[in-house]
N, CA, C and O atoms as CSV, one atom per row, in Angstrom:
chain,resi,resn,atom,element,x,y,z
A,1,GLN,N,N,5.766,30.635,-7.909
A,1,GLN,CA,C,5.098,30.461,-8.863
A,1,GLN,C,C,6.094,31.106,-10.163
A,1,GLN,O,O,6.992,31.949,-10.162
A,2,VAL,N,N,5.541,30.376,-11.113
A,2,VAL,CA,C,6.118,29.722,-12.743
A,2,VAL,C,C,5.464,31.258,-13.665
A,2,VAL,O,O,4.396,31.831,-13.450
A,3,GLN,N,N,6.719,31.676,-14.888
A,3,GLN,CA,C,6.009,32.070,-15.817
A,3,GLN,C,C,5.960,31.693,-16.616
A,3,GLN,O,O,7.056,31.171,-16.822
A,4,LEU,N,N,4.957,31.450,-17.882
A,4,LEU,CA,C,5.533,30.672,-18.967
A,4,LEU,C,C,5.537,31.531,-20.037
A,4,LEU,O,O,4.874,32.538,-19.787
A,5,VAL,N,N,6.117,31.523,-21.337
A,5,VAL,CA,C,5.759,32.458,-22.321
A,5,VAL,C,C,6.668,31.451,-23.409
A,5,VAL,O,O,7.858,31.140,-23.383
A,6,GLU,N,N,5.357,31.022,-24.549
A,6,GLU,CA,C,5.222,30.186,-25.665
A,6,GLU,C,C,5.986,31.187,-26.781
A,6,GLU,O,O,6.166,32.392,-26.606
A,7,SER,N,N,6.393,30.422,-27.964
A,7,SER,CA,C,6.653,31.578,-28.877
A,7,SER,C,C,7.045,30.342,-30.169
A,7,SER,O,O,7.189,29.164,-29.842
A,8,GLY,N,N,7.189,30.795,-31.642
A,8,GLY,CA,C,7.714,29.721,-32.600
A,8,GLY,C,C,6.458,29.581,-33.404
A,8,GLY,O,O,6.590,28.925,-34.437
A,9,GLY,N,N,5.236,30.073,-33.140
A,9,GLY,CA,C,4.405,29.478,-33.999
A,9,GLY,C,C,3.577,30.118,-35.156
A,9,GLY,O,O,3.488,31.333,-34.978
A,10,GLY,N,N,3.032,29.750,-36.127
A,10,GLY,CA,C,3.161,30.625,-36.943
A,10,GLY,C,C,1.982,29.891,-38.091
A,10,GLY,O,O,1.015,29.251,-37.677
A,11,LEU,N,N,2.157,30.031,-39.027
A,11,LEU,CA,C,1.846,29.462,-40.194
A,11,LEU,C,C,2.594,28.518,-41.153
A,11,LEU,O,O,3.434,28.774,-42.015
A,12,VAL,N,N,2.124,27.510,-40.811
A,12,VAL,CA,C,2.666,26.565,-42.241
A,12,VAL,C,C,2.074,25.711,-42.982
A,12,VAL,O,O,1.041,25.376,-42.401
A,13,GLN,N,N,2.230,24.949,-44.386
A,13,GLN,CA,C,2.065,24.180,-44.994
A,13,GLN,C,C,2.225,22.868,-45.112
A,13,GLN,O,O,3.224,22.250,-45.481
A,14,ALA,N,N,1.026,22.417,-44.726
A,14,ALA,CA,C,0.676,20.843,-44.590
A,14,ALA,C,C,1.822,20.367,-44.825
A,14,ALA,O,O,2.326,21.133,-45.645
A,15,GLY,N,N,2.913,19.116,-44.462
A,15,GLY,CA,C,4.536,18.296,-44.213
A,15,GLY,C,C,5.401,19.415,-44.178
A,15,GLY,O,O,6.369,19.269,-44.924
A,16,GLY,N,N,5.366,20.754,-43.401
A,16,GLY,CA,C,6.444,21.436,-42.723
A,16,GLY,C,C,6.476,21.000,-41.399
A,16,GLY,O,O,5.919,20.172,-40.677
A,17,SER,N,N,7.440,21.969,-41.341
A,17,SER,CA,C,8.017,21.817,-39.587
A,17,SER,C,C,7.838,23.327,-38.851
A,17,SER,O,O,7.821,24.434,-39.389
A,18,LEU,N,N,7.733,23.037,-37.694
A,18,LEU,CA,C,7.912,24.459,-36.525
A,18,LEU,C,C,8.284,23.706,-35.475
A,18,LEU,O,O,7.979,22.588,-35.058
A,19,ARG,N,N,9.004,24.559,-35.146
A,19,ARG,CA,C,9.748,24.341,-33.553
A,19,ARG,C,C,8.832,24.920,-32.710
A,19,ARG,O,O,8.682,26.022,-33.238
A,20,LEU,N,N,8.183,24.896,-31.826
A,20,LEU,CA,C,8.124,26.039,-30.454
A,20,LEU,C,C,9.283,25.851,-29.480
A,20,LEU,O,O,9.995,24.891,-29.186
A,21,SER,N,N,9.219,26.911,-29.155
A,21,SER,CA,C,9.740,26.819,-27.279
A,21,SER,C,C,9.235,27.552,-26.611
A,21,SER,O,O,8.754,28.497,-27.235
A,22,CYS,N,N,9.058,27.590,-25.262
A,22,CYS,CA,C,8.195,27.783,-23.708
A,22,CYS,C,C,9.816,27.878,-22.761
A,22,CYS,O,O,10.636,27.085,-22.297
A,23,ALA,N,N,9.625,29.325,-22.849
A,23,ALA,CA,C,11.005,30.277,-21.541
A,23,ALA,C,C,9.862,30.283,-20.253
A,23,ALA,O,O,8.657,30.494,-20.115
A,24,ALA,N,N,10.902,29.957,-19.507
A,24,ALA,CA,C,9.767,29.591,-18.279
A,24,ALA,C,C,10.978,30.427,-17.048
A,24,ALA,O,O,12.202,30.371,-17.168
A,25,SER,N,N,10.306,31.086,-16.031
A,25,SER,CA,C,11.215,32.113,-15.068
A,25,SER,C,C,9.973,31.063,-14.066
A,25,SER,O,O,8.839,30.593,-14.164
A,26,GLY,N,N,11.222,31.138,-13.043
A,26,GLY,CA,C,10.359,30.037,-11.906
A,26,GLY,C,C,10.870,28.951,-11.870
A,26,GLY,O,O,11.807,28.517,-12.540
A,27,ARG,N,N,9.782,28.081,-10.445
A,27,ARG,CA,C,10.423,26.489,-10.510
A,27,ARG,C,C,9.704,26.180,-11.760
A,27,ARG,O,O,8.734,26.840,-12.132
A,28,THR,N,N,10.199,25.140,-12.425
A,28,THR,CA,C,9.373,24.513,-13.122
A,28,THR,C,C,9.708,22.469,-12.812
A,28,THR,O,O,10.908,22.241,-12.657
A,29,SER,N,N,9.040,21.538,-12.756
A,29,SER,CA,C,9.125,20.013,-13.086
A,29,SER,C,C,8.657,19.680,-14.142
A,29,SER,O,O,8.988,20.130,-15.239
A,30,THR,N,N,7.845,18.865,-13.927
A,30,THR,CA,C,7.107,17.690,-15.164
A,30,THR,C,C,7.007,18.947,-16.151
A,30,THR,O,O,6.884,20.090,-15.712
A,31,MET,N,N,7.085,18.580,-17.843
A,31,MET,CA,C,6.533,20.036,-18.340
A,31,MET,C,C,5.819,19.459,-19.448
A,31,MET,O,O,6.443,18.572,-20.030
A,32,GLY,N,N,4.582,19.751,-19.928
A,32,GLY,CA,C,3.528,19.763,-20.800
A,32,GLY,C,C,3.491,20.507,-22.020
A,32,GLY,O,O,3.875,21.675,-21.947
A,33,TRP,N,N,3.212,20.191,-22.822
A,33,TRP,CA,C,2.395,20.904,-24.420
A,33,TRP,C,C,1.146,20.461,-24.778
A,33,TRP,O,O,0.924,19.415,-25.388
A,34,PHE,N,N,0.335,21.249,-24.401
A,34,PHE,CA,C,-1.140,20.953,-24.987
A,34,PHE,C,C,-1.922,21.978,-26.046
A,34,PHE,O,O,-1.771,23.194,-26.164
A,35,ARG,N,N,-2.720,21.168,-26.704
A,35,ARG,CA,C,-3.086,22.679,-27.179
A,35,ARG,C,C,-4.991,22.086,-27.495
A,35,ARG,O,O,-5.559,21.029,-27.219
A,36,GLN,N,N,-5.468,23.359,-28.173
A,36,GLN,CA,C,-6.478,23.597,-28.491
A,36,GLN,C,C,-6.902,23.970,-29.328
A,36,GLN,O,O,-6.464,25.045,-29.738
A,37,ALA,N,N,-8.325,23.102,-30.288
A,37,ALA,CA,C,-7.962,23.652,-31.919
A,37,ALA,C,C,-9.873,24.037,-31.345
A,37,ALA,O,O,-10.527,23.298,-30.609
A,38,PRO,N,N,-10.425,25.530,-32.033
A,38,PRO,CA,C,-11.215,25.896,-32.079
A,38,PRO,C,C,-12.469,24.876,-31.974
A,38,PRO,O,O,-12.656,23.890,-32.687
A,39,GLY,N,N,-13.294,25.352,-30.903
A,39,GLY,CA,C,-14.562,24.545,-30.317
A,39,GLY,C,C,-14.464,23.014,-29.951
A,39,GLY,O,O,-15.358,22.193,-30.156
A,40,LYS,N,N,-13.157,22.741,-29.339
A,40,LYS,CA,C,-12.556,21.538,-29.436
A,40,LYS,C,C,-11.467,21.616,-27.378
A,40,LYS,O,O,-10.540,22.369,-27.079
A,41,GLU,N,N,-11.949,20.852,-26.748
A,41,GLU,CA,C,-11.203,20.846,-25.106
A,41,GLU,C,C,-9.767,21.036,-25.718
A,41,GLU,O,O,-9.257,20.816,-26.817
A,42,ARG,N,N,-9.354,21.530,-24.542
A,42,ARG,CA,C,-7.817,21.819,-24.572
A,42,ARG,C,C,-7.630,19.715,-24.411
A,42,ARG,O,O,-8.430,18.843,-24.072
A,43,GLU,N,N,-6.335,19.688,-24.812
A,43,GLU,CA,C,-5.572,18.150,-24.623
A,43,GLU,C,C,-4.239,17.958,-24.727
A,43,GLU,O,O,-3.674,18.585,-25.623
A,44,ILE,N,N,-3.418,17.058,-23.848
A,44,ILE,CA,C,-1.991,17.115,-23.922
A,44,ILE,C,C,-2.015,16.635,-25.757
A,44,ILE,O,O,-2.939,16.427,-26.543
A,45,VAL,N,N,-0.236,16.599,-25.911
A,45,VAL,CA,C,0.296,16.623,-26.741
A,45,VAL,C,C,1.442,15.997,-26.726
A,45,VAL,O,O,1.811,15.244,-27.627
A,46,ALA,N,N,2.269,16.333,-25.417
A,46,ALA,CA,C,3.466,15.415,-25.477
A,46,ALA,C,C,3.572,16.546,-23.496
A,46,ALA,O,O,3.055,17.576,-23.063
A,47,ALA,N,N,4.710,15.308,-22.860
A,47,ALA,CA,C,5.223,15.506,-22.298
A,47,ALA,C,C,6.658,15.720,-21.832
A,47,ALA,O,O,7.536,15.908,-22.674
A,48,ILE,N,N,7.005,15.697,-20.201
A,48,ILE,CA,C,8.061,15.049,-20.552
A,48,ILE,C,C,8.626,15.394,-18.963
A,48,ILE,O,O,7.900,16.085,-18.249
A,49,SER,N,N,9.426,15.091,-18.639
A,49,SER,CA,C,9.795,14.678,-16.967
A,49,SER,C,C,11.285,16.132,-17.108
A,49,SER,O,O,11.830,16.566,-18.122
A,50,TRP,N,N,11.501,16.491,-15.677
A,50,TRP,CA,C,12.184,17.467,-15.565
A,50,TRP,C,C,13.383,17.144,-15.951
A,50,TRP,O,O,14.159,18.078,-16.149
A,51,THR,N,N,13.927,15.572,-16.190
A,51,THR,CA,C,15.486,15.022,-16.775
A,51,THR,C,C,15.454,14.938,-18.024
A,51,THR,O,O,16.479,14.995,-18.704
A,52,GLY,N,N,14.402,14.804,-18.459
A,52,GLY,CA,C,14.063,14.761,-19.815
A,52,GLY,C,C,14.170,13.140,-20.372
A,52,GLY,O,O,13.964,12.719,-21.510
A,53,ARG,N,N,14.519,12.488,-19.294
A,53,ARG,CA,C,14.529,10.822,-19.419
A,53,ARG,C,C,13.666,10.280,-19.506
A,53,ARG,O,O,13.769,9.093,-19.815
A,54,SER,N,N,12.196,10.934,-19.252
A,54,SER,CA,C,11.003,10.477,-20.065
A,54,SER,C,C,9.853,11.202,-20.854
A,54,SER,O,O,9.430,12.331,-20.607
A,55,THR,N,N,9.575,10.658,-21.494
A,55,THR,CA,C,8.266,11.762,-22.118
A,55,THR,C,C,6.727,10.772,-22.701
A,55,THR,O,O,6.423,9.631,-22.351
A,56,TYR,N,N,6.052,11.606,-23.581
A,56,TYR,CA,C,4.541,10.942,-23.485
A,56,TYR,C,C,4.612,11.983,-24.651
A,56,TYR,O,O,5.058,13.122,-24.792
A,57,TYR,N,N,3.815,10.848,-25.596
A,57,TYR,CA,C,3.075,11.597,-26.550
A,57,TYR,C,C,2.034,11.245,-26.741
A,57,TYR,O,O,1.862,10.045,-26.524
A,58,ALA,N,N,0.715,12.119,-27.271
A,58,ALA,CA,C,-0.329,11.227,-27.698
A,58,ALA,C,C,-0.394,11.020,-29.224
A,58,ALA,O,O,0.157,11.758,-30.042
A,59,ASP,N,N,-1.241,9.768,-29.555
A,59,ASP,CA,C,-1.373,8.822,-31.014
A,59,ASP,C,C,-1.407,9.548,-32.105
A,59,ASP,O,O,-1.336,9.169,-33.274
A,60,SER,N,N,-1.534,10.761,-31.616
A,60,SER,CA,C,-1.715,11.314,-32.982
A,60,SER,C,C,-0.484,12.156,-33.573
A,60,SER,O,O,-0.375,12.358,-34.782
A,61,VAL,N,N,0.566,12.697,-32.490
A,61,VAL,CA,C,1.188,13.060,-33.001
A,61,VAL,C,C,3.037,12.614,-33.145
A,61,VAL,O,O,4.056,13.232,-33.454
A,62,LYS,N,N,2.537,10.480,-32.505
A,62,LYS,CA,C,3.662,10.106,-32.036
A,62,LYS,C,C,4.176,9.916,-33.420
A,62,LYS,O,O,3.620,9.793,-34.511
A,63,ASP,N,N,5.658,9.933,-32.948
A,63,ASP,CA,C,6.755,9.404,-34.517
A,63,ASP,C,C,6.764,10.967,-35.243
A,63,ASP,O,O,7.778,11.086,-35.930
A,64,ARG,N,N,5.801,12.324,-35.268
A,64,ARG,CA,C,5.997,13.314,-35.622
A,64,ARG,C,C,6.410,14.507,-34.745
A,64,ARG,O,O,7.009,15.472,-35.220
A,65,PHE,N,N,6.115,14.422,-33.623
A,65,PHE,CA,C,6.391,15.556,-32.648
A,65,PHE,C,C,7.670,15.456,-31.791
A,65,PHE,O,O,7.270,14.375,-31.358
A,66,THR,N,N,8.977,15.632,-31.090
A,66,THR,CA,C,9.191,15.495,-30.271
A,66,THR,C,C,9.544,16.702,-29.113
A,66,THR,O,O,10.193,17.711,-29.392
A,67,ILE,N,N,8.965,16.388,-27.693
A,67,ILE,CA,C,9.372,16.765,-26.686
A,67,ILE,C,C,11.105,17.055,-26.183
A,67,ILE,O,O,11.836,16.083,-26.375
A,68,SER,N,N,11.575,17.936,-25.752
A,68,SER,CA,C,12.843,18.258,-25.186
A,68,SER,C,C,12.497,19.570,-24.361
A,68,SER,O,O,11.619,20.419,-24.512
A,69,ARG,N,N,13.359,19.438,-23.577
A,69,ARG,CA,C,13.893,20.856,-22.496
A,69,ARG,C,C,15.308,20.993,-22.635
A,69,ARG,O,O,15.952,20.108,-23.199
A,70,ASP,N,N,15.847,22.004,-22.180
A,70,ASP,CA,C,17.099,22.433,-22.067
A,70,ASP,C,C,17.063,23.261,-20.558
A,70,ASP,O,O,16.927,24.480,-20.451
A,71,ASN,N,N,17.196,22.447,-19.604
A,71,ASN,CA,C,17.381,23.404,-18.180
A,71,ASN,C,C,18.423,24.024,-18.169
A,71,ASN,O,O,17.997,25.142,-17.879
A,72,ALA,N,N,19.232,24.104,-18.246
A,72,ALA,CA,C,20.038,25.019,-18.340
A,72,ALA,C,C,19.580,26.263,-19.120
A,72,ALA,O,O,20.603,26.757,-19.593
A,73,LYS,N,N,18.893,26.730,-19.343
A,73,LYS,CA,C,18.104,27.522,-21.015
A,73,LYS,C,C,16.625,28.291,-19.806
A,73,LYS,O,O,16.148,29.406,-19.595
A,74,ASP,N,N,16.413,26.926,-19.329
A,74,ASP,CA,C,15.056,27.288,-18.516
A,74,ASP,C,C,14.261,26.941,-19.711
A,74,ASP,O,O,13.118,27.343,-19.494
A,75,THR,N,N,14.332,26.393,-20.847
A,75,THR,CA,C,13.725,26.286,-21.704
A,75,THR,C,C,12.855,25.474,-22.472
A,75,THR,O,O,13.567,24.783,-23.200
A,76,LEU,N,N,11.583,25.211,-22.671
A,76,LEU,CA,C,10.898,23.806,-23.314
A,76,LEU,C,C,10.492,23.836,-24.492
A,76,LEU,O,O,9.523,24.549,-24.758
A,77,TYR,N,N,11.122,23.077,-25.489
A,77,TYR,CA,C,10.613,22.882,-26.776
A,77,TYR,C,C,9.639,21.641,-27.549
A,77,TYR,O,O,9.619,20.474,-27.158
A,78,LEU,N,N,9.086,22.010,-28.371
A,78,LEU,CA,C,8.033,20.839,-29.271
A,78,LEU,C,C,8.968,21.423,-30.999
A,78,LEU,O,O,8.915,22.392,-31.755
A,79,GLN,N,N,9.603,20.350,-30.916
A,79,GLN,CA,C,9.986,19.861,-32.414
A,79,GLN,C,C,8.510,19.131,-33.290
A,79,GLN,O,O,8.106,17.970,-33.244
A,80,MET,N,N,8.058,20.099,-33.913
A,80,MET,CA,C,7.110,19.638,-35.439
A,80,MET,C,C,7.316,19.493,-36.572
A,80,MET,O,O,7.511,20.383,-37.399
A,81,ASN,N,N,7.293,18.031,-36.788
A,81,ASN,CA,C,7.597,17.327,-38.241
A,81,ASN,C,C,6.187,17.017,-38.438
A,81,ASN,O,O,5.319,16.844,-37.582
A,82,SER,N,N,6.059,16.957,-40.302
A,82,SER,CA,C,5.297,16.466,-41.328
A,82,SER,C,C,3.565,17.075,-40.242
A,82,SER,O,O,2.749,16.450,-39.564
A,83,LEU,N,N,3.681,18.159,-40.519
A,83,LEU,CA,C,2.411,18.754,-39.574
A,83,LEU,C,C,1.346,18.503,-40.680
A,83,LEU,O,O,1.373,18.364,-41.902
A,84,LYS,N,N,0.453,18.507,-39.765
A,84,LYS,CA,C,-0.944,18.345,-40.786
A,84,LYS,C,C,-1.922,19.179,-40.667
A,84,LYS,O,O,-1.689,20.056,-39.836
A,85,PRO,N,N,-3.320,19.271,-41.376
A,85,PRO,CA,C,-4.138,20.213,-40.623
A,85,PRO,C,C,-4.439,20.146,-39.342
A,85,PRO,O,O,-4.517,21.044,-38.503
A,86,GLU,N,N,-4.657,18.620,-39.233
A,86,GLU,CA,C,-5.655,18.584,-38.288
A,86,GLU,C,C,-4.178,19.114,-36.694
A,86,GLU,O,O,-4.529,18.422,-35.738
A,87,ASP,N,N,-3.833,19.347,-36.576
A,87,ASP,CA,C,-2.664,20.365,-35.712
A,87,ASP,C,C,-3.131,21.540,-35.712
A,87,ASP,O,O,-3.409,21.542,-34.513
A,88,THR,N,N,-3.432,22.486,-36.038
A,88,THR,CA,C,-4.315,23.478,-36.346
A,88,THR,C,C,-4.394,23.519,-35.232
A,88,THR,O,O,-4.751,22.433,-34.777
A,89,ALA,N,N,-4.159,24.606,-34.171
A,89,ALA,CA,C,-5.045,24.895,-33.134
A,89,ALA,C,C,-3.395,25.906,-32.288
A,89,ALA,O,O,-2.282,26.179,-32.739
A,90,VAL,N,N,-4.378,26.286,-30.346
A,90,VAL,CA,C,-3.091,27.388,-30.031
A,90,VAL,C,C,-2.273,25.994,-29.142
A,90,VAL,O,O,-2.801,25.086,-28.499
A,91,TYR,N,N,-1.182,26.199,-29.346
A,91,TYR,CA,C,-1.010,25.401,-28.230
A,91,TYR,C,C,-0.201,26.113,-27.067
A,91,TYR,O,O,0.026,27.321,-26.995
A,92,TYR,N,N,0.145,25.243,-26.274
A,92,TYR,CA,C,0.500,25.829,-24.747
A,92,TYR,C,C,1.062,24.760,-24.010
A,92,TYR,O,O,0.568,23.638,-23.903
A,93,CYS,N,N,2.416,25.274,-23.366
A,93,CYS,CA,C,3.066,24.947,-22.465
A,93,CYS,C,C,2.839,24.929,-21.297
A,93,CYS,O,O,2.691,26.025,-20.756
A,94,ALA,N,N,2.740,23.849,-20.573
A,94,ALA,CA,C,2.408,23.795,-18.812
A,94,ALA,C,C,3.421,22.942,-18.220
A,94,ALA,O,O,4.015,21.925,-18.576
A,95,SER,N,N,3.420,24.049,-16.712
A,95,SER,CA,C,4.127,23.126,-15.775
A,95,SER,C,C,3.993,22.797,-14.352
A,95,SER,O,O,3.486,23.718,-13.711
A,96,THR,N,N,4.275,21.832,-13.717
A,96,THR,CA,C,4.035,21.424,-12.212
A,96,THR,C,C,4.948,22.633,-11.515
A,96,THR,O,O,5.934,23.131,-12.059
A,97,PRO,N,N,4.585,22.897,-10.595
A,97,PRO,CA,C,5.860,23.623,-9.472
A,97,PRO,C,C,6.512,22.887,-8.495
A,97,PRO,O,O,7.595,23.317,-8.099
A,98,THR,N,N,6.115,21.975,-8.080
A,98,THR,CA,C,6.168,21.332,-7.490
A,98,THR,C,C,6.497,19.905,-8.078
A,98,THR,O,O,5.672,19.410,-8.847
A,99,TYR,N,N,7.859,19.082,-7.709
A,99,TYR,CA,C,8.956,17.981,-8.217
A,99,TYR,C,C,8.013,16.851,-8.332
A,99,TYR,O,O,7.649,16.311,-7.288
A,100,ILE,N,N,7.690,16.540,-9.159
A,100,ILE,CA,C,7.365,14.949,-9.394
A,100,ILE,C,C,8.430,13.944,-10.162
A,100,ILE,O,O,9.513,14.404,-10.524
A,101,THR,N,N,8.181,12.917,-10.338
A,101,THR,CA,C,9.088,11.785,-10.914
A,101,THR,C,C,8.277,12.015,-12.202
A,101,THR,O,O,7.176,12.564,-12.247
A,102,GLY,N,N,8.906,11.567,-13.141
A,102,GLY,CA,C,8.445,10.857,-14.353
A,102,GLY,C,C,7.316,11.808,-15.203
A,102,GLY,O,O,7.676,12.966,-14.989
A,103,VAL,N,N,6.352,11.825,-15.897
A,103,VAL,CA,C,5.410,12.517,-16.562
A,103,VAL,C,C,4.015,12.510,-16.255
A,103,VAL,O,O,3.576,11.627,-15.517
A,104,LEU,N,N,3.440,13.181,-16.619
A,104,LEU,CA,C,2.229,13.931,-15.976
A,104,LEU,C,C,1.054,14.095,-17.237
A,104,LEU,O,O,1.114,15.173,-17.829
A,105,THR,N,N,0.039,13.165,-17.680
A,105,THR,CA,C,-0.922,13.163,-18.448
A,105,THR,C,C,-2.059,14.140,-17.802
A,105,THR,O,O,-2.367,15.074,-18.542
A,106,THR,N,N,-2.438,14.107,-17.097
A,106,THR,CA,C,-3.851,14.743,-16.694
A,106,THR,C,C,-3.172,16.061,-17.016
A,106,THR,O,O,-2.015,16.398,-16.764
A,107,LEU,N,N,-4.421,16.930,-17.808
A,107,LEU,CA,C,-4.405,18.052,-17.465
A,107,LEU,C,C,-4.696,18.451,-16.203
A,107,LEU,O,O,-3.636,18.358,-15.584
A,108,SER,N,N,-5.461,18.803,-15.557
A,108,SER,CA,C,-5.608,19.268,-14.111
A,108,SER,C,C,-4.570,19.122,-13.363
A,108,SER,O,O,-4.632,19.755,-12.309
A,109,GLY,N,N,-3.364,18.335,-13.582
A,109,GLY,CA,C,-2.258,18.702,-12.490
A,109,GLY,C,C,-1.652,19.493,-12.752
A,109,GLY,O,O,-0.963,19.898,-11.816
A,110,TYR,N,N,-1.464,20.276,-14.176
A,110,TYR,CA,C,-0.728,21.284,-14.403
A,110,TYR,C,C,-1.234,22.539,-14.132
A,110,TYR,O,O,-2.174,22.905,-14.837
A,111,ARG,N,N,-0.769,23.391,-13.151
A,111,ARG,CA,C,-1.016,24.489,-12.396
A,111,ARG,C,C,-1.414,26.003,-13.012
A,111,ARG,O,O,-2.311,26.811,-12.770
A,112,TYR,N,N,0.380,25.933,-14.466
A,112,TYR,CA,C,0.489,26.879,-14.424
A,112,TYR,C,C,1.105,26.720,-16.184
A,112,TYR,O,O,1.945,25.898,-16.551
A,113,TRP,N,N,0.522,27.584,-16.922
A,113,TRP,CA,C,0.299,27.959,-18.188
A,113,TRP,C,C,0.828,28.682,-18.930
A,113,TRP,O,O,1.152,29.706,-18.327
A,114,GLY,N,N,1.241,28.715,-20.478
A,114,GLY,CA,C,1.435,29.989,-21.236
A,114,GLY,C,C,0.445,30.784,-21.605
A,114,GLY,O,O,-0.615,30.529,-21.035
A,115,GLN,N,N,0.423,31.540,-22.257
A,115,GLN,CA,C,-0.407,32.707,-23.023
A,115,GLN,C,C,-0.623,31.718,-24.354
A,115,GLN,O,O,-1.683,32.069,-24.874
A,116,GLY,N,N,-0.129,30.811,-24.971
A,116,GLY,CA,C,-0.347,29.907,-25.846
A,116,GLY,C,C,0.032,30.790,-27.201
A,116,GLY,O,O,0.211,32.008,-27.174
A,117,THR,N,N,0.104,30.137,-28.142
A,117,THR,CA,C,0.811,30.176,-29.374
A,117,THR,C,C,0.260,29.307,-30.409
A,117,THR,O,O,0.328,28.081,-30.321
A,118,GLN,N,N,-0.316,29.954,-31.445
A,118,GLN,CA,C,-1.359,30.232,-32.407
A,118,GLN,C,C,-0.518,29.180,-33.760
A,118,GLN,O,O,0.116,29.757,-34.643
A,119,VAL,N,N,-0.637,27.601,-33.742
A,119,VAL,CA,C,-0.344,26.929,-34.990
A,119,VAL,C,C,-1.175,26.936,-36.260
A,119,VAL,O,O,-2.401,26.829,-36.225
A,120,THR,N,N,-0.755,27.014,-36.940
A,120,THR,CA,C,-2.146,27.246,-38.639
A,120,THR,C,C,-1.341,26.419,-39.765
A,120,THR,O,O,-0.445,26.995,-40.384
A,121,VAL,N,N,-1.618,25.226,-40.004
A,121,VAL,CA,C,-1.146,24.065,-40.910
A,121,VAL,C,C,-2.108,23.819,-42.232
A,121,VAL,O,O,-3.136,23.154,-42.353
A,122,SER,N,N,-1.527,24.446,-42.970
A,122,SER,CA,C,-2.193,24.992,-44.425
A,122,SER,C,C,-2.819,23.359,-45.251
A,122,SER,O,O,-2.146,22.374,-44.946
A,123,SER,N,N,-3.788,23.155,-46.035
A,123,SER,CA,C,-3.513,22.072,-46.407
A,123,SER,C,C,-3.036,22.200,-47.895
A,123,SER,O,O,-2.689,21.198,-48.521
C-alpha cells in the first residue's frame, strides 16, 4: 500500500515557476506526474525510474519541467519553469508499487495516486 500526498500547487503568472512535491509512504518504484485540465483526460507530464537515471517528458513540457526524486526523503519533485496558461490543471503524482526498471508512460500502469494539487497559470 502506497500513499502519496502532493503539495506546492498554486496560482502563478505566465513565465513563472512552481515546484511540486509528492511525499510518499510505502514502497514506490517508477513514479510519474500527470495532469488533468477541466474537460480533458488525465495525461502524463513526466516519469522517472526508481534510481532517477531514466526520465521521460511529454513534448509539451520538455525543456521547461524537470522531474526528480530523493529516495532518502521519499519525495518526488516536479520543477516547473516558464509556465504557460495551458499548463493549468490538477497535477497528480503516481507510482507503481512493484519495482520495474526504467520509466512507465502508460497511465493505466500506475496503481497509486495522490489527491492532486491545483496549478493555475494566469496570462
